[in-house]
Short mmCIF file of C-alpha atoms and ligand atoms in Angstrom, two decimals:
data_model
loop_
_atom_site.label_atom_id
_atom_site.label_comp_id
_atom_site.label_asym_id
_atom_site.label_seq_id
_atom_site.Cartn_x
_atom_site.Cartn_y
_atom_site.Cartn_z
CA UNK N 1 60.68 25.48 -12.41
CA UNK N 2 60.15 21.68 -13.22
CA UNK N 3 60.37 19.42 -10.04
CA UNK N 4 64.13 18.80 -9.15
CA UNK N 5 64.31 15.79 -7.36
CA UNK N 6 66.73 14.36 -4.78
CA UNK N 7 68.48 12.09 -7.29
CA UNK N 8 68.67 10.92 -10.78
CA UNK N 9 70.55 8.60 -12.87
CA UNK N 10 72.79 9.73 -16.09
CA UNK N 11 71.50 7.34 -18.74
CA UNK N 12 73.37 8.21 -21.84
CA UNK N 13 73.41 6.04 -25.41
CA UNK N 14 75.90 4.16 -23.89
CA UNK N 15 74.38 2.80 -21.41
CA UNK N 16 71.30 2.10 -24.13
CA UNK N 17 73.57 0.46 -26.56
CA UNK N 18 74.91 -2.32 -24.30
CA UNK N 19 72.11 -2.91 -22.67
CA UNK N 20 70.26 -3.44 -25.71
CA UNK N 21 73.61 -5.56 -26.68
CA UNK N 22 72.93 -7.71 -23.76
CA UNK N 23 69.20 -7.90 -24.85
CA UNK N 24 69.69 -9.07 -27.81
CA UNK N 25 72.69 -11.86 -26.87
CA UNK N 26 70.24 -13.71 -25.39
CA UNK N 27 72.06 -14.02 -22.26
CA UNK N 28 69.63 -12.24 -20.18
CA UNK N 29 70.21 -13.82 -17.00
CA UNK N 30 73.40 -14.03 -15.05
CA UNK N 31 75.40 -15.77 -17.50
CA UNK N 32 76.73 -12.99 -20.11
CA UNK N 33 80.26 -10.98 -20.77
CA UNK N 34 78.95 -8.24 -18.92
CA UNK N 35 78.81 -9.65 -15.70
CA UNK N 36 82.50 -10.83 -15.70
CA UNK N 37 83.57 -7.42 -17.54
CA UNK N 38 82.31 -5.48 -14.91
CA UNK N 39 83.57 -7.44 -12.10
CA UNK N 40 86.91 -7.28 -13.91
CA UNK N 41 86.93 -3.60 -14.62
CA UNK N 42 85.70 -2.71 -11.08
CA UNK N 43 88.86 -4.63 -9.19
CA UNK N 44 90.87 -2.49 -11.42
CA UNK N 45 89.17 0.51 -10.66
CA UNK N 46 89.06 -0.03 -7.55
CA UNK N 47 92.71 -1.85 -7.31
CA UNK N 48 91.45 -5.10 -5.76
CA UNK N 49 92.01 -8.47 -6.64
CA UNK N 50 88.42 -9.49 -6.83
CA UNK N 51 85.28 -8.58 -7.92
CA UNK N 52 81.98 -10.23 -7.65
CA UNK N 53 78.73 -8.79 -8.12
CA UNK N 54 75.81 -9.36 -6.56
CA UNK N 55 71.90 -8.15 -7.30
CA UNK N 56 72.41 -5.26 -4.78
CA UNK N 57 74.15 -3.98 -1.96
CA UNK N 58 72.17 -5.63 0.94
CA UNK N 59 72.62 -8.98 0.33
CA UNK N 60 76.62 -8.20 -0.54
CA UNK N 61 76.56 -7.34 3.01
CA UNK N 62 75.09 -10.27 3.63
CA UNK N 63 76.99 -12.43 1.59
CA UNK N 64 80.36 -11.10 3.05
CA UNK N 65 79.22 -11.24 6.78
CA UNK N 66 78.14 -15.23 5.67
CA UNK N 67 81.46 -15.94 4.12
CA UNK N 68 83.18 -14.92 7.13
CA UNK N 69 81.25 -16.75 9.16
CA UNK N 70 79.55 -14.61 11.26
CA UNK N 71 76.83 -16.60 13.20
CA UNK N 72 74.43 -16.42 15.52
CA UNK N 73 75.56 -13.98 19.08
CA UNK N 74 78.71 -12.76 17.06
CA UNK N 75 78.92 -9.32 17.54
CA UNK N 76 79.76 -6.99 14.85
CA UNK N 77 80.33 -3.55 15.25
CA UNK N 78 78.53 -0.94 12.66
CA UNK N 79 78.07 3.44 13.05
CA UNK N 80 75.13 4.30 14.89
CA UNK N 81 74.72 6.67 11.52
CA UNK N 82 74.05 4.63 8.59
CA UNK N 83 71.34 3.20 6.58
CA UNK N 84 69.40 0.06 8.01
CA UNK N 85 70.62 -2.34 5.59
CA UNK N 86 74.45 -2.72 7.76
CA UNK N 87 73.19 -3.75 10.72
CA UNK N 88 69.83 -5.46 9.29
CA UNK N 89 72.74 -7.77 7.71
CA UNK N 90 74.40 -8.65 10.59
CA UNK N 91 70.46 -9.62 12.24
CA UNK N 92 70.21 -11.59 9.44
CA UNK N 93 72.55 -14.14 10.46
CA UNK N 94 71.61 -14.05 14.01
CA UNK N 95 74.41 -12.01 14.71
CA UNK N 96 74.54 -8.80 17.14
CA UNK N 97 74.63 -5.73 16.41
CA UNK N 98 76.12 -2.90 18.20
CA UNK N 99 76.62 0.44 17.41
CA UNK N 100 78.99 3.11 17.74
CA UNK N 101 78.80 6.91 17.96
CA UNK N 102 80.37 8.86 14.93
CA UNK N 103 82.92 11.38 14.36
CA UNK N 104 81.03 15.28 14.41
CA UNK N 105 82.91 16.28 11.55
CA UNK N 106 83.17 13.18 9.05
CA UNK N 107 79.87 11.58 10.36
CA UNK N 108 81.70 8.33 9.72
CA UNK N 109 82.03 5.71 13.04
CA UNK N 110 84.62 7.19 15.34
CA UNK N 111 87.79 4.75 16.00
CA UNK N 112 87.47 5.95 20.06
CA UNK N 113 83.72 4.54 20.11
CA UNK N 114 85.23 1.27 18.09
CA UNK N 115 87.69 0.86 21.20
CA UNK N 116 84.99 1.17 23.66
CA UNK N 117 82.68 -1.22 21.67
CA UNK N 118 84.48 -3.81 21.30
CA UNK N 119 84.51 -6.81 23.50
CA UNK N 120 85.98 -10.36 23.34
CA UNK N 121 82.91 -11.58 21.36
CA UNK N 122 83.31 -9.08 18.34
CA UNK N 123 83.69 -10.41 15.03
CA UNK N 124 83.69 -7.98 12.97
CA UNK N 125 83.43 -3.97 11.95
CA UNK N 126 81.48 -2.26 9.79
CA UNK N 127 83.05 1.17 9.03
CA UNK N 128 80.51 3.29 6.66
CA UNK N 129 81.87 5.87 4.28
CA UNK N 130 78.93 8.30 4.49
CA UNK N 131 77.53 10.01 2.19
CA UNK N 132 80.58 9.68 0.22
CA UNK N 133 83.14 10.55 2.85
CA UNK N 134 85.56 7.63 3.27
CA UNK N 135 85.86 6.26 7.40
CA UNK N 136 88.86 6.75 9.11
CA UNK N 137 90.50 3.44 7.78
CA UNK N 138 93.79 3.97 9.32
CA UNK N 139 92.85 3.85 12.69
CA UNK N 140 89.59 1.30 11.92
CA UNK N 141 91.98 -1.30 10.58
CA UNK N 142 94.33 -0.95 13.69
CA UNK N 143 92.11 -1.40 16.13
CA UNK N 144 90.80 -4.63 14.29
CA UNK N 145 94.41 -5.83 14.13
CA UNK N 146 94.96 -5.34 17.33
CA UNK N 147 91.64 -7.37 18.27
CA UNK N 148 91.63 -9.88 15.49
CA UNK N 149 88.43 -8.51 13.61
CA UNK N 150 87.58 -8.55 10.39
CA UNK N 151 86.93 -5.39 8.77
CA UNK N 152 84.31 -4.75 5.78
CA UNK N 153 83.78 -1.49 4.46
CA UNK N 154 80.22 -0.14 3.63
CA UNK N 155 81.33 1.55 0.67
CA UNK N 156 77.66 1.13 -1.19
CA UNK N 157 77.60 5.46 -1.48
CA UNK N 158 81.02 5.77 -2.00
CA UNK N 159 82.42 4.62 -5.47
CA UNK N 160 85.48 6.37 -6.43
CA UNK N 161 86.50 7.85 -2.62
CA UNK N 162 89.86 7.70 -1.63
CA UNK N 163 92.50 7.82 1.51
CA UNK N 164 95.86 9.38 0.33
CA UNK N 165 94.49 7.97 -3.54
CA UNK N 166 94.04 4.63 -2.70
CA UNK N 167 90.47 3.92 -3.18
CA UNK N 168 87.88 2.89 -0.79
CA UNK N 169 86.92 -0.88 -1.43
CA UNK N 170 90.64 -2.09 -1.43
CA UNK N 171 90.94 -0.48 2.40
CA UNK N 172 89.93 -3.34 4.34
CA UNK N 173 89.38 -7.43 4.19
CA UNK N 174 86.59 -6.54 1.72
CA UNK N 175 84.53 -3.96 0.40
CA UNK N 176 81.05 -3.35 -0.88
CA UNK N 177 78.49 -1.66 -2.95
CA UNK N 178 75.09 -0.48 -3.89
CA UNK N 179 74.45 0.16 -7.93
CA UNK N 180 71.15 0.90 -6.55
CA UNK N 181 69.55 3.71 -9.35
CA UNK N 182 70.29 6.75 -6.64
CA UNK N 183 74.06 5.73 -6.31
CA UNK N 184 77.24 7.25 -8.05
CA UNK N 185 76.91 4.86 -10.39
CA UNK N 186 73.51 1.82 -11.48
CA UNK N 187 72.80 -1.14 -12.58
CA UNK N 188 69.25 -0.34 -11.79
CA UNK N 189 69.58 -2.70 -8.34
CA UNK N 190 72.41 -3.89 -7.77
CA UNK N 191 75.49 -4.45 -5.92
CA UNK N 192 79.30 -5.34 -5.98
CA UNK N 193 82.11 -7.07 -3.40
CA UNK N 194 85.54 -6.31 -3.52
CA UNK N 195 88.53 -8.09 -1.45
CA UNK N 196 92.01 -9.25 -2.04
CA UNK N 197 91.45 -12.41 -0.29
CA UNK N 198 91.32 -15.02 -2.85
CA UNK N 199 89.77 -17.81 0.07
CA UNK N 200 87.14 -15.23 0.39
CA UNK N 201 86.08 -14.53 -2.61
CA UNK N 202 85.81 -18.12 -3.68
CA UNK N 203 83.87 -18.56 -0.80
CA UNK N 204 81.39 -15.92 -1.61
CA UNK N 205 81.45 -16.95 -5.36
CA UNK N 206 80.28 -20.37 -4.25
CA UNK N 207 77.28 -19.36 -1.64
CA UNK N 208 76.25 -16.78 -4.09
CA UNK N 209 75.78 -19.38 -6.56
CA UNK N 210 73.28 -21.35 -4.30
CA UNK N 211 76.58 -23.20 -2.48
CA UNK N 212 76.99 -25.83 -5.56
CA UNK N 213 79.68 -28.18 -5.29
CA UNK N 214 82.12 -27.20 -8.18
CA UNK N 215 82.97 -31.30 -8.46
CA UNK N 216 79.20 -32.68 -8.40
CA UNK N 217 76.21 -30.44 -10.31
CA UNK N 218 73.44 -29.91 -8.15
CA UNK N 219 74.85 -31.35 -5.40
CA UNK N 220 74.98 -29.30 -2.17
CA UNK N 221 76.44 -29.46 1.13
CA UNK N 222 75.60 -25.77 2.51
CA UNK N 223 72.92 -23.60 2.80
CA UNK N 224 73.65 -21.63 -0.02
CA UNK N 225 71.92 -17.93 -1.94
CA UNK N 226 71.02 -17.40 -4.90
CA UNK N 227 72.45 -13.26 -5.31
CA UNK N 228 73.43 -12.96 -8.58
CA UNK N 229 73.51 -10.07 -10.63
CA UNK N 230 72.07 -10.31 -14.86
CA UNK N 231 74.19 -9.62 -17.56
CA UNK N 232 71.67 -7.35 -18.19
CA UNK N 233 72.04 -5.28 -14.99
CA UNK N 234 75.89 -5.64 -15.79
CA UNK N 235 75.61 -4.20 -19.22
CA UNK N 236 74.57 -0.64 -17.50
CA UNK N 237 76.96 -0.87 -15.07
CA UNK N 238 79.71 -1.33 -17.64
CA UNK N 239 78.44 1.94 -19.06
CA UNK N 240 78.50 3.55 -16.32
CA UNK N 241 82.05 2.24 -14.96
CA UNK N 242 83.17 3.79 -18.16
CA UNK N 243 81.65 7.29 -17.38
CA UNK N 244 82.75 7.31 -13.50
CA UNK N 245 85.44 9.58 -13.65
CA UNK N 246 82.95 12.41 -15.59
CA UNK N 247 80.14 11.28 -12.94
CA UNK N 248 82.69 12.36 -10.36
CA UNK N 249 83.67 15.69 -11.43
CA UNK N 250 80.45 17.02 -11.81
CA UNK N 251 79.61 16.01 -8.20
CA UNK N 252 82.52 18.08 -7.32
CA UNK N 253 81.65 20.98 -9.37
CA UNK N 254 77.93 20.73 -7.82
CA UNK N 255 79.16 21.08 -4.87
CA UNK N 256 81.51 23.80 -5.22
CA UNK N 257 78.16 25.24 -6.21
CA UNK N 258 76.74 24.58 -3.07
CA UNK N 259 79.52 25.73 -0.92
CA UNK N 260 79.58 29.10 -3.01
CA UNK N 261 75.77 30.13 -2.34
CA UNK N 262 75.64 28.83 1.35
CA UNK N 263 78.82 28.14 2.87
CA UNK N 264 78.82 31.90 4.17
CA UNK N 265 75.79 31.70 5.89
CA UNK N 266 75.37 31.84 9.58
CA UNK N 267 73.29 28.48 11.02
CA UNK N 268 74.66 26.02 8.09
CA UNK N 269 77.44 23.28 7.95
CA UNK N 270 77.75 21.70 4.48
CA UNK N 271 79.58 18.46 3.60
CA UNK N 272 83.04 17.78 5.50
CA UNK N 273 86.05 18.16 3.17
CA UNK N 274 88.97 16.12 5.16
CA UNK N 275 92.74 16.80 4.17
CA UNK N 276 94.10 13.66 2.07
CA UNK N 277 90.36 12.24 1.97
CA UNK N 278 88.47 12.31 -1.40
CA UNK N 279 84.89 12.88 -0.55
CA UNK N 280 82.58 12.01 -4.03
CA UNK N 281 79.62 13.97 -2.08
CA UNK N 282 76.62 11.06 -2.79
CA UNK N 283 74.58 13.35 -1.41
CA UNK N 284 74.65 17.19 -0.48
CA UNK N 285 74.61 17.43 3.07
CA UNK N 286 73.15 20.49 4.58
CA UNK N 287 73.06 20.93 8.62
CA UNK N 288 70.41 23.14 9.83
CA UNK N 289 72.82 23.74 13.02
CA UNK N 290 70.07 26.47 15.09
CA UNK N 291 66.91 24.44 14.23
CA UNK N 292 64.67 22.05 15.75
CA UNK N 293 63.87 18.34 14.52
CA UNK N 294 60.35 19.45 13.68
CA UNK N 295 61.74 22.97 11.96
CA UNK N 296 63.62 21.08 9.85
CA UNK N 297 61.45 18.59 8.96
CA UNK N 298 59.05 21.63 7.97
CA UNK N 299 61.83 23.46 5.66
CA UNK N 300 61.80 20.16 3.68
CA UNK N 301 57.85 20.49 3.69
CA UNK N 302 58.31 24.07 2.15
CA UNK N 303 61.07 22.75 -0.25
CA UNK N 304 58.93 20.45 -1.29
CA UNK N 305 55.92 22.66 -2.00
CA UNK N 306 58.67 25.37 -4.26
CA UNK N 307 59.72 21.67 -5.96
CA UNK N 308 62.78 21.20 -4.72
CA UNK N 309 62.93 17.74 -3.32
CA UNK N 310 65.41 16.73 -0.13
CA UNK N 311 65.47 13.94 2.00
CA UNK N 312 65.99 13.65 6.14
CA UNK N 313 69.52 12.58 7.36
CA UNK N 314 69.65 8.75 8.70
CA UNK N 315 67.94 8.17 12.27
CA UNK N 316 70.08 6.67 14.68
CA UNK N 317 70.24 2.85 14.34
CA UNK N 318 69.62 2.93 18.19
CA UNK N 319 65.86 4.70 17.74
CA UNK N 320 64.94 1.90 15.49
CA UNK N 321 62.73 -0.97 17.75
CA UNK N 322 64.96 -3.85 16.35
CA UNK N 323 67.54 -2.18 17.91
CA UNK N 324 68.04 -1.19 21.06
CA UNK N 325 71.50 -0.66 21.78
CA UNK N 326 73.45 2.20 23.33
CA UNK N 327 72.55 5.97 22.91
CA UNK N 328 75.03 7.83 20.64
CA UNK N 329 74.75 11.75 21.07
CA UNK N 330 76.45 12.55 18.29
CA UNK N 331 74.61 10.71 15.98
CA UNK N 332 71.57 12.07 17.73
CA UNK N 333 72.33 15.41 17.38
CA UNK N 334 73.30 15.53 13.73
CA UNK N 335 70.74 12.89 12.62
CA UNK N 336 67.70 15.49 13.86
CA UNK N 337 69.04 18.36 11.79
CA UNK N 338 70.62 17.43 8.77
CA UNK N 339 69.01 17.45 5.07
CA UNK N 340 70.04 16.35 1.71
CA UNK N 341 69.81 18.66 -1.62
CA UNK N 342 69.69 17.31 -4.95
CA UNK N 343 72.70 16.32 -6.93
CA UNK N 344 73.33 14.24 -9.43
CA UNK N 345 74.42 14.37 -13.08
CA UNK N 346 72.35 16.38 -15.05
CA UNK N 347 71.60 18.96 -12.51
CA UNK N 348 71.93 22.91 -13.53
CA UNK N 349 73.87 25.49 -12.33
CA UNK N 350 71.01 27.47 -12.35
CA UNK N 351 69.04 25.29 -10.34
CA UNK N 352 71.34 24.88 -7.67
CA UNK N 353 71.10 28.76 -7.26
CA UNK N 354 67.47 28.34 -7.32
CA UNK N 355 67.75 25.64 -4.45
CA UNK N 356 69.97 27.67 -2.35
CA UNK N 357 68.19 30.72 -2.61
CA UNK N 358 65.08 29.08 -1.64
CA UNK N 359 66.62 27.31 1.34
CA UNK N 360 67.72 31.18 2.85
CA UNK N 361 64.81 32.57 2.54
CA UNK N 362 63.48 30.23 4.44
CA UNK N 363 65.95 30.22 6.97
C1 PLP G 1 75.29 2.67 3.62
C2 PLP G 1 74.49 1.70 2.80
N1 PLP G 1 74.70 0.38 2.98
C3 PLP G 1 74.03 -0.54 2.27
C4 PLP G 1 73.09 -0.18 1.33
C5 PLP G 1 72.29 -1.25 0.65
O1 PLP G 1 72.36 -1.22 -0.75
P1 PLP G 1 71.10 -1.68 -1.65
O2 PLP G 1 70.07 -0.62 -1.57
O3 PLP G 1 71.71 -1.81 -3.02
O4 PLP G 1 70.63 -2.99 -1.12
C6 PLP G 1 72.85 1.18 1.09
C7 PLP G 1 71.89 1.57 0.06
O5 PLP G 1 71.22 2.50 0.01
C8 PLP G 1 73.56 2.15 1.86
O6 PLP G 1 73.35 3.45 1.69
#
């Protein structure tokens, strides 16, 4: 059996034909028709207003948080469970980060630890839809109503998810993404914005474009970025915007492989599957629930060594020493015995079995 790694992208003539389109138009930076195509086939997708993309998810955090004005001892609220890059953006502007505990079954940030979290200084919150499950957004965007917070959804592993069909990205003041080569869908790195506030988005469109005054060229009054995606990158994400709703079956169908081989055995919880939320399943998630940290870390040793590649759930944001902020025993306890399994397009049937029947032996 050839190495089956964690993740893979689905790169298909398509995606080879307009990106060898945008090649050869010359327009290989960030002017190009790809870049507005995408942005314009994305708000539909995603039912938005706007669309702006940016060179990858990070910085769209970034860029948001900036166009809000979030500033230095504003504190945002983001899950204790997430990768870095949501609270490294907040740090970035000198803001604060704190962090709440998650809900055990969605592993998304729990509303109850939003209520406790939040004080008179909060700005804004950061819900994450995890591994492809969307964040309780009902609940997240009352409690910011009721406080006068923004809310801007982490939606970079998440493309496609939906709360009673109404897609993640359109759920909150504004959305982002990663199009990072590991995520539902690439643009090799990348990253896109969504909001339907049009004061917002021309804000954004203006610092991402180095904060140029749109009545004097090269004149500036802010401190502006320069987080712009190429038509290049744009030219595979059309592609793959065009192949999304294929992309998205299969992860469904890999996982109903998944369930079928391990759901009925004793010791393992597999993704959560929430009535009226689509989950897109960016990852497989596998909890090891009767094993040690160091157990688990040596099943993914073993994996590794019968190549099957798989990858340790997030550490708490809390362990990290940037951060010290408040414990979160949820997140604790789920982030020390949870793995990831390979999935992505091109994965076999027959390799799933072989993955699952490795993992119970083992177990
Ligand atoms: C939850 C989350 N937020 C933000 C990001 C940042 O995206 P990028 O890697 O494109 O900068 C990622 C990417 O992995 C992510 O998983």
């Amino acid at each position: 059996m050839n190495f089956i790694p964690i993740s893979q992208p689905s790169i298909t003539q398509k995606e080879i034909d307009y990106v060898t389109d945008a090649v050869k138009s010359g327009w290989v930076s960030s002017l190009g028709e790809y870049v507005e195509k995408f942005e314009k086939m994305f708000s539909e997708y995603c039912d938005t207003k706007y669309s702006l993309t940016t060179s990858n998810g990070t910085v769209a955090l970034h860029l948001t948080l900036a166009a809000l004005g979030i500033k230095q001892e504003d504190e945002v609220i983001v899950p204790n469970f997430t990768f870095i890059a949501t609270a490294n953006s907040v740090k970035y502007l000198g803001g604060k980060v704190i962090t709440a505990d998650i809900d055990e079954e969605t592993y998304c940030i729990s509303p109850k630890a939003i209520e406790k979290a939040i004080t008179s200084k909060t700005k804004a919150i950061i819900p994450v839809h995890l591994y492809g499950h969307p964040a309780n957004m009902a609940e997240i965007n009352k409690i910011a109503k009721e406080n006068n917070v923004f809310v801007i959804e982490d939606a970079a592993e998440a493309h496609g998810a939906d709360i009673n069909g109404k897609k993640v990205g359109g759920l909150g003041d504004a959305g982002i993404f990663s199009l990072y080569g590991n995520k539902i869908i690439t643009s090799g790195e990348g990253g896109i914005i969504t909001t339907n506030n049009h004061a917002l988005y021309e804000k954004m469109k203006y610092l991402r474009d180095q904060a140029m005054s749109l009545e004097k060229r090269y004149w500036h009054t802010e401190i502006g970025f320069n987080y712009r995606m190429t038509n290049l990158q744009a030219a595979l994400a059309v592609a793959q915007l065009e192949r999304i709703d294929e992309m998205l079956d299969k992860r469904i169908e890999i996982f109903s492989w998944y369930h079928k081989y391990l759901n009925n055995i004793n010791g393992i919880k597999l993704n959560p599957k929430s009535e009226n939320y689509k989950n897109v399943y960016w990852m497989i998630c596998v909890e090891l629930l009767n094993l040690s940290e160091i157990e688990r870390d040596n099943i993914m040793v073993t994996l590794n060594d019968k190549h099957i590649d798989s990858r340790p759930y997030f550490y708490p944001i809390s362990e990290m020493p940037m951060y010290t902020t408040v414990n979160a025993p949820v997140t604790k306890l789920i982030s020390e015995r949870g793995i990831n399994l390979p999935c992505y397009f091109d994965i076999t049937k027959e390799q799933v079995v072989y993955i699952c029947k490795e993992l119970k032996k083992l177990l």
